Tab-separated table of C-alpha atoms in Angstrom:
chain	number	residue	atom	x	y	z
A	190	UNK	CA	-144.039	-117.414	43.744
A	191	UNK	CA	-146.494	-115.459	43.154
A	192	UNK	CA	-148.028	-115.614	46.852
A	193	UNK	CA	-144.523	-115.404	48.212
A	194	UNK	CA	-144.327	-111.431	46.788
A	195	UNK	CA	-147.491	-110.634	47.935
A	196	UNK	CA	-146.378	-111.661	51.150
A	197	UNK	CA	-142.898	-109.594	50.816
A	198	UNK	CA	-145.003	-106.574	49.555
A	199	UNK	CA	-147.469	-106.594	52.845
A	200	UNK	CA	-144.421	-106.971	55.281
A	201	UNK	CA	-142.639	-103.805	53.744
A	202	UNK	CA	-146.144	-101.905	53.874
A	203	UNK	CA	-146.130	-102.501	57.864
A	204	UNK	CA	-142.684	-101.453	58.294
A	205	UNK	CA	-143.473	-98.539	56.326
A	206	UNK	CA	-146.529	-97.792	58.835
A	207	UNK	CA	-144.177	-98.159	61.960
A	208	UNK	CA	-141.838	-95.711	60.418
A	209	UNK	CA	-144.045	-93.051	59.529
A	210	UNK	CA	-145.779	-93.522	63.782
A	211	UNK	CA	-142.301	-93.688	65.139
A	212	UNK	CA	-140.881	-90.393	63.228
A	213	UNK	CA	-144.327	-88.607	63.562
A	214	UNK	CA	-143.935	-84.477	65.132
A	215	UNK	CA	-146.892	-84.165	66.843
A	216	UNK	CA	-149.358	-83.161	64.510
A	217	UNK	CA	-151.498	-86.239	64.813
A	218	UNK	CA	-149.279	-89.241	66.226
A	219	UNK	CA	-148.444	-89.451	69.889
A	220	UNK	CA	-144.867	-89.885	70.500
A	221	UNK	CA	-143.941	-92.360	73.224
A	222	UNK	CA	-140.475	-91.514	73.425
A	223	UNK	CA	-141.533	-88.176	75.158
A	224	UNK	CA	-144.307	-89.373	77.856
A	225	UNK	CA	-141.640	-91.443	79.770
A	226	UNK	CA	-139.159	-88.323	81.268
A	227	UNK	CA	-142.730	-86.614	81.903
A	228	UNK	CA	-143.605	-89.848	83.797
A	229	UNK	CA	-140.373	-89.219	86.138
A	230	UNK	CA	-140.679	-85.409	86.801
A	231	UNK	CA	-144.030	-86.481	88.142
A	232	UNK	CA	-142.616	-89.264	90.535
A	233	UNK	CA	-139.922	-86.688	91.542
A	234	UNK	CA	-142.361	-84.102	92.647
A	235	UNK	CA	-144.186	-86.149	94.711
A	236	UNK	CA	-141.999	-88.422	97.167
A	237	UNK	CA	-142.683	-91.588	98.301
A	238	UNK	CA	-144.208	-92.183	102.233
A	239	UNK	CA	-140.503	-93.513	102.505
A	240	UNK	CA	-139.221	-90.259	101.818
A	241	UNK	CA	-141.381	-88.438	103.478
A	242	UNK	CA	-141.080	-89.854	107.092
A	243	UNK	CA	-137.244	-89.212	106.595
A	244	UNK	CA	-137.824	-85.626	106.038
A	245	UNK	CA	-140.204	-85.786	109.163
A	246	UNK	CA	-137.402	-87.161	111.056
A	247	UNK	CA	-135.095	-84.299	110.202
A	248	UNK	CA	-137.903	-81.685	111.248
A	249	UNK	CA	-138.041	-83.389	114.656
A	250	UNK	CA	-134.443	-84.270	115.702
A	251	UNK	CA	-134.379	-79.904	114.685
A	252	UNK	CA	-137.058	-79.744	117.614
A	253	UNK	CA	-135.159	-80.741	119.853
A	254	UNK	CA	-132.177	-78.768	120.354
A	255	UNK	CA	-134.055	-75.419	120.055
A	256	UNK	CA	-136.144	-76.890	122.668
A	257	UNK	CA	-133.210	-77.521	124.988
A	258	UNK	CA	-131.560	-74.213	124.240
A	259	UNK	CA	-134.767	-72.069	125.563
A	260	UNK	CA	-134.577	-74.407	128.772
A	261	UNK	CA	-130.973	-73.643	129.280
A	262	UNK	CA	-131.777	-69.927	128.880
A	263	UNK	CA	-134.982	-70.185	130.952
A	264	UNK	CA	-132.979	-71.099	133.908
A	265	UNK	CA	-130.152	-68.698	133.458
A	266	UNK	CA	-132.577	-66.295	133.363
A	267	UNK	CA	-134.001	-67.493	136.272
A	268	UNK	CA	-130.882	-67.535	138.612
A	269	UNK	CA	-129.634	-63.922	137.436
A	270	UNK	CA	-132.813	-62.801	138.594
A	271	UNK	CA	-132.756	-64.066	141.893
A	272	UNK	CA	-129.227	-63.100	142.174
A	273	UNK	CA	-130.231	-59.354	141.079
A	274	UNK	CA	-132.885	-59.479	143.602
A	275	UNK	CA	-131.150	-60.775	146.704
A	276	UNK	CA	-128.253	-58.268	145.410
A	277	UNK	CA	-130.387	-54.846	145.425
A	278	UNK	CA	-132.729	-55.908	148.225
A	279	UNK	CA	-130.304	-57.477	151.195
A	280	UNK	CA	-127.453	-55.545	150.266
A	281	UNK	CA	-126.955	-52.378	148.265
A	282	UNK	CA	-130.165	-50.631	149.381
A	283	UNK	CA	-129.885	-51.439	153.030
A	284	UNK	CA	-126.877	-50.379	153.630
A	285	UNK	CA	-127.639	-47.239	151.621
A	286	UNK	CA	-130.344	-46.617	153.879
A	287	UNK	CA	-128.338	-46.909	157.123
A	288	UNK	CA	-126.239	-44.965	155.916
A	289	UNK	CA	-128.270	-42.165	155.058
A	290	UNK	CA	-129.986	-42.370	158.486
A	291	UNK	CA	-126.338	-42.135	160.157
A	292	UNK	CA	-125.796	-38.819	158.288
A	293	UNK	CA	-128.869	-37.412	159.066
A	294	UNK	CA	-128.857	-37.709	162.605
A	295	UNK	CA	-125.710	-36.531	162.616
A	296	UNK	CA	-126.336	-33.337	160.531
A	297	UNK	CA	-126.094	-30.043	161.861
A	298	UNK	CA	-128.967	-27.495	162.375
A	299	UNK	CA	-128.961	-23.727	162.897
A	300	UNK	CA	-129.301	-22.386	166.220
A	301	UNK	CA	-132.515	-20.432	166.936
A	302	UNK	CA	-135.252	-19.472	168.915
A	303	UNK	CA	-137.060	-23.209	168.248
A	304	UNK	CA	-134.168	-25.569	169.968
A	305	UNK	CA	-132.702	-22.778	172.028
A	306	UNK	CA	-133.230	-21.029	175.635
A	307	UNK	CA	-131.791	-17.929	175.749
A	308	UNK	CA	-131.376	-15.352	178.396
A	309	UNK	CA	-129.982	-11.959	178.558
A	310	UNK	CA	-127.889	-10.232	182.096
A	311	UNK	CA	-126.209	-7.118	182.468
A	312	UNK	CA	-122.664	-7.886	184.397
A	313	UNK	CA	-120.824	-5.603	186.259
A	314	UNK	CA	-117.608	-5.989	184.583
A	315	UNK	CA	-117.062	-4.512	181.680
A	316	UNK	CA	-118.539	-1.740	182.391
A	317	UNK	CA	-122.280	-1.247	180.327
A	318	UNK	CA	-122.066	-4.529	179.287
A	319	UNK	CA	-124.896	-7.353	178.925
A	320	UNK	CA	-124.013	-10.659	178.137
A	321	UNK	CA	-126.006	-13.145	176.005
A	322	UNK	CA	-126.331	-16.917	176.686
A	323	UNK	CA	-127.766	-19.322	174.572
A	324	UNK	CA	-128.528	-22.965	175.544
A	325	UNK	CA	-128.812	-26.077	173.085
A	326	UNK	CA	-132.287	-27.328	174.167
A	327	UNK	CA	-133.045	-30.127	171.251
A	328	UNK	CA	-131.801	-33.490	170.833
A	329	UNK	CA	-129.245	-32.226	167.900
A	330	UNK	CA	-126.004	-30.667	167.217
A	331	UNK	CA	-127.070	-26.486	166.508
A	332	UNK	CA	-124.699	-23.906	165.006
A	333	UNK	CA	-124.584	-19.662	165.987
A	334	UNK	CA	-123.489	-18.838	163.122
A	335	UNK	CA	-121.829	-14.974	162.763
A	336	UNK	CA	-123.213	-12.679	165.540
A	337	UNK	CA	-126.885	-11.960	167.370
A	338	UNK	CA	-129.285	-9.705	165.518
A	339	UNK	CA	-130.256	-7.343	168.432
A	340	UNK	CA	-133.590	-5.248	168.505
A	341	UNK	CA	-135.045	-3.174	171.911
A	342	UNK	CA	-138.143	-2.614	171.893
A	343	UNK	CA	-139.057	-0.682	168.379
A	344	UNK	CA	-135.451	-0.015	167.425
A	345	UNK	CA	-135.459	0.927	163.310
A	346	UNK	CA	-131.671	0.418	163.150
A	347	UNK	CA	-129.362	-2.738	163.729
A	348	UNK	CA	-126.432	-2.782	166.044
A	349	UNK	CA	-123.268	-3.580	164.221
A	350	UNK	CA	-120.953	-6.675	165.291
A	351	UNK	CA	-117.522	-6.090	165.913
A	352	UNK	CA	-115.297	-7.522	163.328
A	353	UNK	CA	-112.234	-8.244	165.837
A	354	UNK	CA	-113.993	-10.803	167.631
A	355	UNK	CA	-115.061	-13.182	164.712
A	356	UNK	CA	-113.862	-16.312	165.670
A	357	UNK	CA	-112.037	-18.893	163.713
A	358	UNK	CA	-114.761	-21.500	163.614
A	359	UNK	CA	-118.435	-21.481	163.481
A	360	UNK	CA	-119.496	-21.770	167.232
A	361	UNK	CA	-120.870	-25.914	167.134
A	362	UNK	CA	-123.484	-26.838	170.063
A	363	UNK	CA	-124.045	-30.151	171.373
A	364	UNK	CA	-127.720	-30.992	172.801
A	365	UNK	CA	-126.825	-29.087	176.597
A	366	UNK	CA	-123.857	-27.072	175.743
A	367	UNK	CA	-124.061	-22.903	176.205
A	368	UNK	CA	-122.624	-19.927	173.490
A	369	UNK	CA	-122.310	-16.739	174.526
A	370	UNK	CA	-122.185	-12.656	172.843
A	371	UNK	CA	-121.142	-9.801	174.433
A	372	UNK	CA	-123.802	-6.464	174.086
A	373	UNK	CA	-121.454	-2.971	174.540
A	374	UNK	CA	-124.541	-1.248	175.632
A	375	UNK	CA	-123.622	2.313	175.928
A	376	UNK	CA	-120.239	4.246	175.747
A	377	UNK	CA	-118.622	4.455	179.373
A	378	UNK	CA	-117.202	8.141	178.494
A	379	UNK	CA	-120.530	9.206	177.413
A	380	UNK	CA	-119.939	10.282	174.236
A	381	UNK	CA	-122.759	8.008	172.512
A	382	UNK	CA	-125.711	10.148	171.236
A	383	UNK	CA	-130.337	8.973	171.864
A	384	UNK	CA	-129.506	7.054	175.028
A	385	UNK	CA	-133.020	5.335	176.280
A	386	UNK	CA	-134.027	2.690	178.464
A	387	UNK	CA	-135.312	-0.255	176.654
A	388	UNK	CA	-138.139	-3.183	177.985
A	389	UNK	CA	-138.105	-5.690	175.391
A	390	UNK	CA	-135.072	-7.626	173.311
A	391	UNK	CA	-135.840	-9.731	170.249
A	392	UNK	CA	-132.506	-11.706	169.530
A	393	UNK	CA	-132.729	-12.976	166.031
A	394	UNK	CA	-130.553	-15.564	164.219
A	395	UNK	CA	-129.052	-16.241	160.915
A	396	UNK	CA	-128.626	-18.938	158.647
A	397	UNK	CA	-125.382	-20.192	156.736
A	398	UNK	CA	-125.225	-16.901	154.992
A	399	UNK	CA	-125.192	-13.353	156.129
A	400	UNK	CA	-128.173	-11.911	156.853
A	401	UNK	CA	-130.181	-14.829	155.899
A	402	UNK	CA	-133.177	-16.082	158.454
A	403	UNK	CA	-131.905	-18.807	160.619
A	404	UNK	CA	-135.379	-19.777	162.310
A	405	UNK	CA	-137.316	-18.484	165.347
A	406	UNK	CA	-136.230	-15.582	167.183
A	407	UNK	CA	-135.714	-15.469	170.820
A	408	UNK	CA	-137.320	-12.757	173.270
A	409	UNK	CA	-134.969	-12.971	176.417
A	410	UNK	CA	-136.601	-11.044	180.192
A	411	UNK	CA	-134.710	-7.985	180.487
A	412	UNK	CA	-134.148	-6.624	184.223
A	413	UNK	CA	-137.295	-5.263	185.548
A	414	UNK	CA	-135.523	-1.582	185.451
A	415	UNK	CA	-135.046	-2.090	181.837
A	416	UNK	CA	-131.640	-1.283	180.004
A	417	UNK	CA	-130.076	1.902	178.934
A	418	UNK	CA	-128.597	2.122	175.539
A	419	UNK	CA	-127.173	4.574	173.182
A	420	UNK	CA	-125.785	4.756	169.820
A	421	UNK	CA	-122.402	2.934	171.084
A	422	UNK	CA	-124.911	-0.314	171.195
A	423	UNK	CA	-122.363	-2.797	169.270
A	424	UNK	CA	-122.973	-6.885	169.791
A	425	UNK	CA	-119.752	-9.650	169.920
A	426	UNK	CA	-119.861	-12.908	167.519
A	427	UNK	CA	-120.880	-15.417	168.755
A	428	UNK	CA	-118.294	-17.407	171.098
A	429	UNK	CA	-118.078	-20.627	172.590
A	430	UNK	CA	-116.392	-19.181	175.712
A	431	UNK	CA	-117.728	-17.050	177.996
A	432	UNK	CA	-114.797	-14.891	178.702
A	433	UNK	CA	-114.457	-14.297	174.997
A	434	UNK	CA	-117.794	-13.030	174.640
A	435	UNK	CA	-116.708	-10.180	177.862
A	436	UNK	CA	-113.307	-9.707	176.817
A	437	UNK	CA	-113.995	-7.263	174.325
């Protein structure tokens, strides 16, 4: 009997033991309980070479299309700019350039002394009159634009042009075609005051505004006599008829 509570006494003593490790806080007993969800974060953290060649399989099937979407735009690119090219180069800018040739050598110049021959003859009707003819010597369309700037010899004045006979247009030359002005060279009752005899003409032109330079100036033969003049020297517009230019 005896033996039998000894026996007892020893079992309770062990359970006693287990109790106390089980229920321990940390002060000197591991607990067990708490190492196994530490165990699992760790397995979670690190993956398994099964998950990992699933996540390498996303990464690559994501290659893909991104690669396929810079070819698509590689060749779009590449046709626009051949399109662009064969756009500016063939069309737009060739025809632009024709054009602008067309216009230019069909632009107007002004008449001068440089694409001009001019000459200068006294007529016999009306009376103490000269006439002026100029002749379009270049290869393009020249315009005598308001009336002839006159000077004999070392004349320090300008003959005035008579309003009346502006015309309604500019007078246009073509490359051959003639203009004419009329010169009243002295007054035929004699009333005009400093009558001399000159040698020389200078014919100047102007531009597309009054009194503006229009080029060269001209330096027509006179008669070998010379020309008598007085302060009744007055000059025409210029005409594109003749008979305009001696009508007045």
């Amino acid at each position: 009997m005896r033996i039998r509570r000894t026996s007892h006494l020893l079992a309770l003593t062990a359970l006693a033991a287990l109790a106390l490790t089980a229920c321990d806080d940390g002060t000197g007993v591991k607990d067990e309980g708490a190492s196994h969800p530490a165990s699992s974060s760790a397995t979670a953290a690190q993956p398994t070479p099964g998950t990992d060649k699933g996540s390498g399989s996303g990464t690559g099937t994501g290659t893909a299309p991104t690669k396929d979407t810079t070819g698509s735009a590689g060749s779009s690119g590449k046709s626009g700019g051949t399109t662009g090219g064969n756009t500016g180069g063939a069309g737009t800018g060739g025809e632009t350039g024709d054009k602008a040739a067309d216009t230019a050598s069909d632009s107007r110049v002004p008449c001068n002394g440089s694409n001009t021959r001019v000459t200068a003859q006294t007529v016999a009707r009306p009376l103490n009159h000269m006439l002026l003819t100029v002749t379009n010597t270049g290869s393009r369309t020249c315009d005598l634009t308001y009336n002839p700037v006159l000077r004999f010899d070392e004349m320090q004045w300008v003959p005035q042009a008579a309003k009346e006979t502006q015309p309604q247009a500019v007078t246009t030359l073509a490359p051959g075609e003639s203009g004419y002005a009329g010169v009243l060279l002295s007054a035929a009752d004699g009333s005009g005051d400093g009558g001399q005899t000159a040698k020389k003409l200078t014919v100047a032109f102007q531009g597309y505004t009054p009194n503006s330079d229009g080029g060269a100036s001209a330096t027509p033969t006179l008669p070998a006599k010379g020309v008598y003049y007085d302060s009744s020297l007055a000059v025409t517009y210029w005409q594109q008829d003749m008979d305009d230019a001696l009508s007045w």
